[in-house]
Amino acid sequence: MPLFKRLLAWFQPDTSRPLTQAWLAALWMGLLANWPLWKQLHSLPGVGLGFMLAFAGMVTAATGAVLSLLAWPRVIKGVLAFLLMAGAALAYFIGTYGIVFDPTMVTNMVQTDVRETRDLLSWRLLASLLLLGALPAGWLLRRPRAPVQALARRLGGNLASFSLAVVAMVLLALSVFATLSSTMRNQKSLRYMVTPLNAVYSVSAVAVRSLAGPKGPPAVLGADARLLPRADGAKPPLLLLVVGETARAMNFSLNGYARPTNPELAKLPVTSLFSLRQVTSCGTATAASLPCMFAPQGRSAFDADKPQENLLDVLQRAGLAVLWLDNQSGCKGLCDRVPHSFTAKLPEGAAPMPAGLCSGEECFDEALLHELDKRITALDAQRLQRGLVLVMHQMGSHGPAYFKRSPPDLKPFQPECRSNELQQCPREQVVNGYDNTLVTTDRLLARSIAWLQAQATHFDTGMLYVSDHGESLGENGLYLHGMPYALAPREQTHVPMILWLPEGGALAASLKPGCLAGLRDKPASHDNLFHTAMGWVGARADVYRPEWDLLAGCRR
């Protein structure tokens, strides 16, 4: 009879105990909230049921080990409720878009604005939150208060639980070691799919990095920044830098894509417009790419944890006028020390936005050109006499709601996916919606060039367009972007870059004939942006590297 009662107690545990709650939550999250992980494992060749069961046991044991250390009466319920909701959200996003959750994704998430967040909401997300998160969390929160227990005894129980979990995890790993080592070596993204441990690790890593980071103002770059002397009568430079969003090079018809996604740019003379076809990004998300592409060090040496000035600071220190216009979630700190504004914030005395250009809080990228002359007139006149660098930060092709990024009169590819749950649409509709956003970017660039041509009486004009990162459109089950760089597919790192120089301009005249055409198929990257921009406008500083200036080799 005592043995029967013990067995009965095992199957009917005291759910008021913090350790019991921790392990019940570990089972729920390890087995159910990780359904995208099990789906991915099942699709891999050579992975059998025995390995999947062992791996599920390892994930559950690892989760239980972590939760055992937090199994204290006044802590555990709140922690579990939070992790259950986080796990439910992660299960949806990982399962829906094929993303992984690493420290870069945490940084990107923190810097996401309300518009971008709204595009991710759906009924399926709500269902996942309710079924995988709120349901078990509500049950746990209704459990009775744990009986009083001596501190030493509770600590000993928690440590014993942690130790047993670690032992179980090690034994399970050893039992399938050959398959485990091969799978984890070849499928490195799996480690970022283990929910909610991926969130615990990634959030902790970002928090530690933030707390350990240096305080105070950013390190000065280019303290000796200056402008090269101009010939008498020469016009000051006007460089338009268009920072694209989520555009991938392989979908630009200028780069050989079969669809006409660049109909307006294709009409321009090939002697003034140059599309570079082999350009690689700094990162796979805006939060990673933007600071890196405006830094002089290049991706391999750039350290996001060491705040420093950027290209805009150096150009302003050299004496140029600098203006950042944003139609997205902000400049990630790049424009904090230079004049900057959002498209929806019109200058004083400006005409209202034309009908149809904005809807609620979101505007189409063409709004970047609205009342642009008034914005420039408001800048320092003496700086303008030396030259102007204007940065336009697009909303571009930001997903998953691609259909929102193109106006009704600019949707040549139909039918397009009208949902933010891309996996629910046929892939050709997803591509249609995405390609429509590129046609919208094409029109923005063409009209920007027309505006630059109108400034030619006062400035020596030019444009450099480059996207911050690419995008996955369902290839290998992946959508959107943000994969760890080492694991990211080419779709997320191969970006378009376009140079436009008017044939009669001073810069074009200073270059060797036909030289720029030779750049079209040469490898380039975001590393070139800082130095090319400085060379373009005739700015110099100790951080300028001519070998990274795309135009340097073409100068006479």
PDB file of N, CA and C in Angstrom, residues 221-276:
ATOM      1  N   LEU A 221      35.554  60.375 -34.547  1.00  0.00           N
ATOM      2  CA  LEU A 221      36.135  59.874 -35.794  1.00  0.00           C
ATOM      3  C   LEU A 221      36.505  61.061 -36.677  1.00  0.00           C
ATOM      4  N   GLY A 222      37.619  60.960 -37.332  1.00  0.00           N
ATOM      5  CA  GLY A 222      37.991  61.985 -38.301  1.00  0.00           C
ATOM      6  C   GLY A 222      38.107  63.368 -37.707  1.00  0.00           C
ATOM      7  N   ALA A 223      38.849  63.495 -36.611  1.00  0.00           N
ATOM      8  CA  ALA A 223      39.022  64.816 -35.983  1.00  0.00           C
ATOM      9  C   ALA A 223      39.676  65.804 -36.942  1.00  0.00           C
ATOM     10  N   ASP A 224      40.395  65.303 -37.928  1.00  0.00           N
ATOM     11  CA  ASP A 224      41.074  66.171 -38.888  1.00  0.00           C
ATOM     12  C   ASP A 224      40.276  66.327 -40.181  1.00  0.00           C
ATOM     13  N   ALA A 225      38.974  66.043 -40.155  1.00  0.00           N
ATOM     14  CA  ALA A 225      38.161  66.077 -41.367  1.00  0.00           C
ATOM     15  C   ALA A 225      38.222  67.443 -42.035  1.00  0.00           C
ATOM     16  N   ARG A 226      38.333  67.428 -43.353  1.00  0.00           N
ATOM     17  CA  ARG A 226      38.472  68.671 -44.112  1.00  0.00           C
ATOM     18  C   ARG A 226      37.957  68.413 -45.529  1.00  0.00           C
ATOM     19  N   LEU A 227      37.773  69.500 -46.281  1.00  0.00           N
ATOM     20  CA  LEU A 227      37.369  69.408 -47.677  1.00  0.00           C
ATOM     21  C   LEU A 227      38.553  69.746 -48.564  1.00  0.00           C
ATOM     22  N   LEU A 228      38.702  69.009 -49.622  1.00  0.00           N
ATOM     23  CA  LEU A 228      39.740  69.334 -50.592  1.00  0.00           C
ATOM     24  C   LEU A 228      39.373  70.643 -51.299  1.00  0.00           C
ATOM     25  N   PRO A 229      40.355  71.439 -51.679  1.00  0.00           N
ATOM     26  CA  PRO A 229      40.047  72.693 -52.371  1.00  0.00           C
ATOM     27  C   PRO A 229      39.359  72.444 -53.709  1.00  0.00           C
ATOM     28  N   ARG A 230      38.392  73.312 -54.040  1.00  0.00           N
ATOM     29  CA  ARG A 230      37.690  73.213 -55.316  1.00  0.00           C
ATOM     30  C   ARG A 230      38.238  74.256 -56.286  1.00  0.00           C
ATOM     31  N   ALA A 231      38.164  73.910 -57.538  1.00  0.00           N
ATOM     32  CA  ALA A 231      38.596  74.865 -58.561  1.00  0.00           C
ATOM     33  C   ALA A 231      37.681  76.076 -58.567  1.00  0.00           C
ATOM     34  N   ASP A 232      38.216  77.213 -58.970  1.00  0.00           N
ATOM     35  CA  ASP A 232      37.413  78.429 -59.032  1.00  0.00           C
ATOM     36  C   ASP A 232      36.205  78.221 -59.939  1.00  0.00           C
ATOM     37  N   GLY A 233      35.038  78.592 -59.403  1.00  0.00           N
ATOM     38  CA  GLY A 233      33.813  78.459 -60.180  1.00  0.00           C
ATOM     39  C   GLY A 233      33.176  77.095 -60.128  1.00  0.00           C
ATOM     40  N   ALA A 234      33.834  76.129 -59.486  1.00  0.00           N
ATOM     41  CA  ALA A 234      33.265  74.779 -59.401  1.00  0.00           C
ATOM     42  C   ALA A 234      32.055  74.769 -58.469  1.00  0.00           C
ATOM     43  N   LYS A 235      31.053  74.004 -58.823  1.00  0.00           N
ATOM     44  CA  LYS A 235      29.857  73.904 -58.000  1.00  0.00           C
ATOM     45  C   LYS A 235      30.115  73.004 -56.792  1.00  0.00           C
ATOM     46  N   PRO A 236      29.469  73.298 -55.664  1.00  0.00           N
ATOM     47  CA  PRO A 236      29.604  72.399 -54.507  1.00  0.00           C
ATOM     48  C   PRO A 236      28.914  71.072 -54.784  1.00  0.00           C
ATOM     49  N   PRO A 237      29.364  69.988 -54.158  1.00  0.00           N
ATOM     50  CA  PRO A 237      28.747  68.677 -54.403  1.00  0.00           C
ATOM     51  C   PRO A 237      27.405  68.537 -53.689  1.00  0.00           C
ATOM     52  N   LEU A 238      26.510  67.790 -54.279  1.00  0.00           N
ATOM     53  CA  LEU A 238      25.260  67.366 -53.634  1.00  0.00           C
ATOM     54  C   LEU A 238      25.164  65.861 -53.857  1.00  0.00           C
ATOM     55  N   LEU A 239      25.402  65.109 -52.794  1.00  0.00           N
ATOM     56  CA  LEU A 239      25.318  63.647 -52.865  1.00  0.00           C
ATOM     57  C   LEU A 239      24.047  63.179 -52.158  1.00  0.00           C
ATOM     58  N   LEU A 240      23.198  62.488 -52.891  1.00  0.00           N
ATOM     59  CA  LEU A 240      22.005  61.881 -52.310  1.00  0.00           C
ATOM     60  C   LEU A 240      22.320  60.422 -52.010  1.00  0.00           C
ATOM     61  N   LEU A 241      22.302  60.067 -50.717  1.00  0.00           N
ATOM     62  CA  LEU A 241      22.466  58.679 -50.284  1.00  0.00           C
ATOM     63  C   LEU A 241      21.085  58.117 -49.970  1.00  0.00           C
ATOM     64  N   VAL A 242      20.639  57.155 -50.741  1.00  0.00           N
ATOM     65  CA  VAL A 242      19.353  56.514 -50.476  1.00  0.00           C
ATOM     66  C   VAL A 242      19.634  55.161 -49.821  1.00  0.00           C
ATOM     67  N   VAL A 243      19.212  55.029 -48.577  1.00  0.00           N
ATOM     68  CA  VAL A 243      19.397  53.771 -47.841  1.00  0.00           C
ATOM     69  C   VAL A 243      18.132  52.941 -48.013  1.00  0.00           C
ATOM     70  N   GLY A 244      18.242  51.908 -48.823  1.00  0.00           N
ATOM     71  CA  GLY A 244      17.096  51.043 -49.085  1.00  0.00           C
ATOM     72  C   GLY A 244      16.801  50.137 -47.909  1.00  0.00           C
ATOM     73  N   GLU A 245      15.662  49.507 -47.950  1.00  0.00           N
ATOM     74  CA  GLU A 245      15.237  48.608 -46.872  1.00  0.00           C
ATOM     75  C   GLU A 245      14.782  47.286 -47.468  1.00  0.00           C
ATOM     76  N   THR A 246      15.459  46.208 -47.083  1.00  0.00           N
ATOM     77  CA  THR A 246      15.025  44.839 -47.387  1.00  0.00           C
ATOM     78  C   THR A 246      14.991  44.550 -48.886  1.00  0.00           C
ATOM     79  N   ALA A 247      15.777  45.267 -49.670  1.00  0.00           N
ATOM     80  CA  ALA A 247      15.819  44.979 -51.112  1.00  0.00           C
ATOM     81  C   ALA A 247      16.936  43.982 -51.393  1.00  0.00           C
ATOM     82  N   ARG A 248      16.637  42.976 -52.176  1.00  0.00           N
ATOM     83  CA  ARG A 248      17.661  41.987 -52.516  1.00  0.00           C
ATOM     84  C   ARG A 248      18.039  42.149 -53.994  1.00  0.00           C
ATOM     85  N   ALA A 249      19.316  42.034 -54.265  1.00  0.00           N
ATOM     86  CA  ALA A 249      19.848  42.349 -55.585  1.00  0.00           C
ATOM     87  C   ALA A 249      19.282  41.448 -56.671  1.00  0.00           C
ATOM     88  N   MET A 250      19.013  40.193 -56.346  1.00  0.00           N
ATOM     89  CA  MET A 250      18.609  39.225 -57.364  1.00  0.00           C
ATOM     90  C   MET A 250      17.242  39.526 -57.952  1.00  0.00           C
ATOM     91  N   ASN A 251      16.446  40.427 -57.331  1.00  0.00           N
ATOM     92  CA  ASN A 251      15.132  40.782 -57.854  1.00  0.00           C
ATOM     93  C   ASN A 251      15.138  42.131 -58.582  1.00  0.00           C
ATOM     94  N   PHE A 252      16.321  42.682 -58.847  1.00  0.00           N
ATOM     95  CA  PHE A 252      16.425  43.917 -59.625  1.00  0.00           C
ATOM     96  C   PHE A 252      16.636  43.565 -61.092  1.00  0.00           C
ATOM     97  N   SER A 253      15.765  44.066 -61.968  1.00  0.00           N
ATOM     98  CA  SER A 253      15.927  43.766 -63.396  1.00  0.00           C
ATOM     99  C   SER A 253      17.212  44.373 -63.935  1.00  0.00           C
ATOM    100  N   LEU A 254      17.727  45.429 -63.311  1.00  0.00           N
ATOM    101  CA  LEU A 254      19.022  45.978 -63.715  1.00  0.00           C
ATOM    102  C   LEU A 254      20.145  44.959 -63.530  1.00  0.00           C
ATOM    103  N   ASN A 255      19.904  43.970 -62.654  1.00  0.00           N
ATOM    104  CA  ASN A 255      20.916  42.942 -62.388  1.00  0.00           C
ATOM    105  C   ASN A 255      20.630  41.635 -63.115  1.00  0.00           C
ATOM    106  N   GLY A 256      19.678  41.653 -64.043  1.00  0.00           N
ATOM    107  CA  GLY A 256      19.395  40.457 -64.827  1.00  0.00           C
ATOM    108  C   GLY A 256      18.126  39.719 -64.453  1.00  0.00           C
ATOM    109  N   TYR A 257      17.356  40.215 -63.473  1.00  0.00           N
ATOM    110  CA  TYR A 257      16.092  39.583 -63.087  1.00  0.00           C
ATOM    111  C   TYR A 257      15.118  39.667 -64.261  1.00  0.00           C
ATOM    112  N   ALA A 258      14.381  38.593 -64.508  1.00  0.00           N
ATOM    113  CA  ALA A 258      13.543  38.507 -65.707  1.00  0.00           C
ATOM    114  C   ALA A 258      12.375  39.489 -65.692  1.00  0.00           C
ATOM    115  N   ARG A 259      11.892  39.863 -64.510  1.00  0.00           N
ATOM    116  CA  ARG A 259      10.752  40.768 -64.436  1.00  0.00           C
ATOM    117  C   ARG A 259      11.204  42.232 -64.473  1.00  0.00           C
ATOM    118  N   PRO A 260      10.386  43.123 -65.042  1.00  0.00           N
ATOM    119  CA  PRO A 260      10.766  44.546 -65.123  1.00  0.00           C
ATOM    120  C   PRO A 260      10.525  45.287 -63.811  1.00  0.00           C
ATOM    121  N   THR A 261      11.360  45.030 -62.814  1.00  0.00           N
ATOM    122  CA  THR A 261      11.208  45.698 -61.521  1.00  0.00           C
ATOM    123  C   THR A 261      11.886  47.068 -61.479  1.00  0.00           C
ATOM    124  N   ASN A 262      12.632  47.421 -62.540  1.00  0.00           N
ATOM    125  CA  ASN A 262      13.274  48.742 -62.620  1.00  0.00           C
ATOM    126  C   ASN A 262      12.907  49.444 -63.934  1.00  0.00           C
ATOM    127  N   PRO A 263      11.618  49.599 -64.211  1.00  0.00           N
ATOM    128  CA  PRO A 263      11.227  50.154 -65.510  1.00  0.00           C
ATOM    129  C   PRO A 263      11.667  51.592 -65.729  1.00  0.00           C
ATOM    130  N   GLU A 264      11.664  52.414 -64.679  1.00  0.00           N
ATOM    131  CA  GLU A 264      12.035  53.825 -64.840  1.00  0.00           C
ATOM    132  C   GLU A 264      13.548  53.991 -64.940  1.00  0.00           C
ATOM    133  N   LEU A 265      14.277  53.322 -64.084  1.00  0.00           N
ATOM    134  CA  LEU A 265      15.736  53.435 -64.126  1.00  0.00           C
ATOM    135  C   LEU A 265      16.298  52.873 -65.432  1.00  0.00           C
ATOM    136  N   ALA A 266      15.621  51.888 -65.988  1.00  0.00           N
ATOM    137  CA  ALA A 266      16.099  51.278 -67.231  1.00  0.00           C
ATOM    138  C   ALA A 266      16.066  52.263 -68.393  1.00  0.00           C
ATOM    139  N   LYS A 267      15.306  53.338 -68.278  1.00  0.00           N
ATOM    140  CA  LYS A 267      15.217  54.341 -69.340  1.00  0.00           C
ATOM    141  C   LYS A 267      16.378  55.322 -69.328  1.00  0.00           C
ATOM    142  N   LEU A 268      17.138  55.350 -68.229  1.00  0.00           N
ATOM    143  CA  LEU A 268      18.230  56.312 -68.105  1.00  0.00           C
ATOM    144  C   LEU A 268      19.445  55.841 -68.896  1.00  0.00           C
ATOM    145  N   PRO A 269      20.275  56.772 -69.333  1.00  0.00           N
ATOM    146  CA  PRO A 269      21.462  56.388 -70.114  1.00  0.00           C
ATOM    147  C   PRO A 269      22.383  55.464 -69.320  1.00  0.00           C
ATOM    148  N   VAL A 270      22.858  54.430 -69.980  1.00  0.00           N
ATOM    149  CA  VAL A 270      23.738  53.472 -69.308  1.00  0.00           C
ATOM    150  C   VAL A 270      25.095  54.101 -68.996  1.00  0.00           C
ATOM    151  N   THR A 271      25.366  55.262 -69.565  1.00  0.00           N
ATOM    152  CA  THR A 271      26.629  55.947 -69.283  1.00  0.00           C
ATOM    153  C   THR A 271      26.574  56.766 -68.006  1.00  0.00           C
ATOM    154  N   SER A 272      25.378  56.888 -67.403  1.00  0.00           N
ATOM    155  CA  SER A 272      25.261  57.652 -66.159  1.00  0.00           C
ATOM    156  C   SER A 272      24.738  56.815 -64.998  1.00  0.00           C
ATOM    157  N   LEU A 273      24.158  55.667 -65.270  1.00  0.00           N
ATOM    158  CA  LEU A 273      23.585  54.816 -64.217  1.00  0.00           C
ATOM    159  C   LEU A 273      24.329  53.483 -64.189  1.00  0.00           C
ATOM    160  N   PHE A 274      24.795  53.106 -62.997  1.00  0.00           N
ATOM    161  CA  PHE A 274      25.600  51.883 -62.870  1.00  0.00           C
ATOM    162  C   PHE A 274      25.068  51.050 -61.702  1.00  0.00           C
ATOM    163  N   SER A 275      24.622  49.843 -62.009  1.00  0.00           N
ATOM    164  CA  SER A 275      24.130  48.935 -60.975  1.00  0.00           C
ATOM    165  C   SER A 275      25.209  47.908 -60.678  1.00  0.00           C
ATOM    166  N   LEU A 276      25.694  47.912 -59.433  1.00  0.00           N
ATOM    167  CA  LEU A 276      26.722  46.961 -59.007  1.00  0.00           C
ATOM    168  C   LEU A 276      26.030  45.674 -58.567  1.00  0.00           C
TER     169      LEU A 276
END
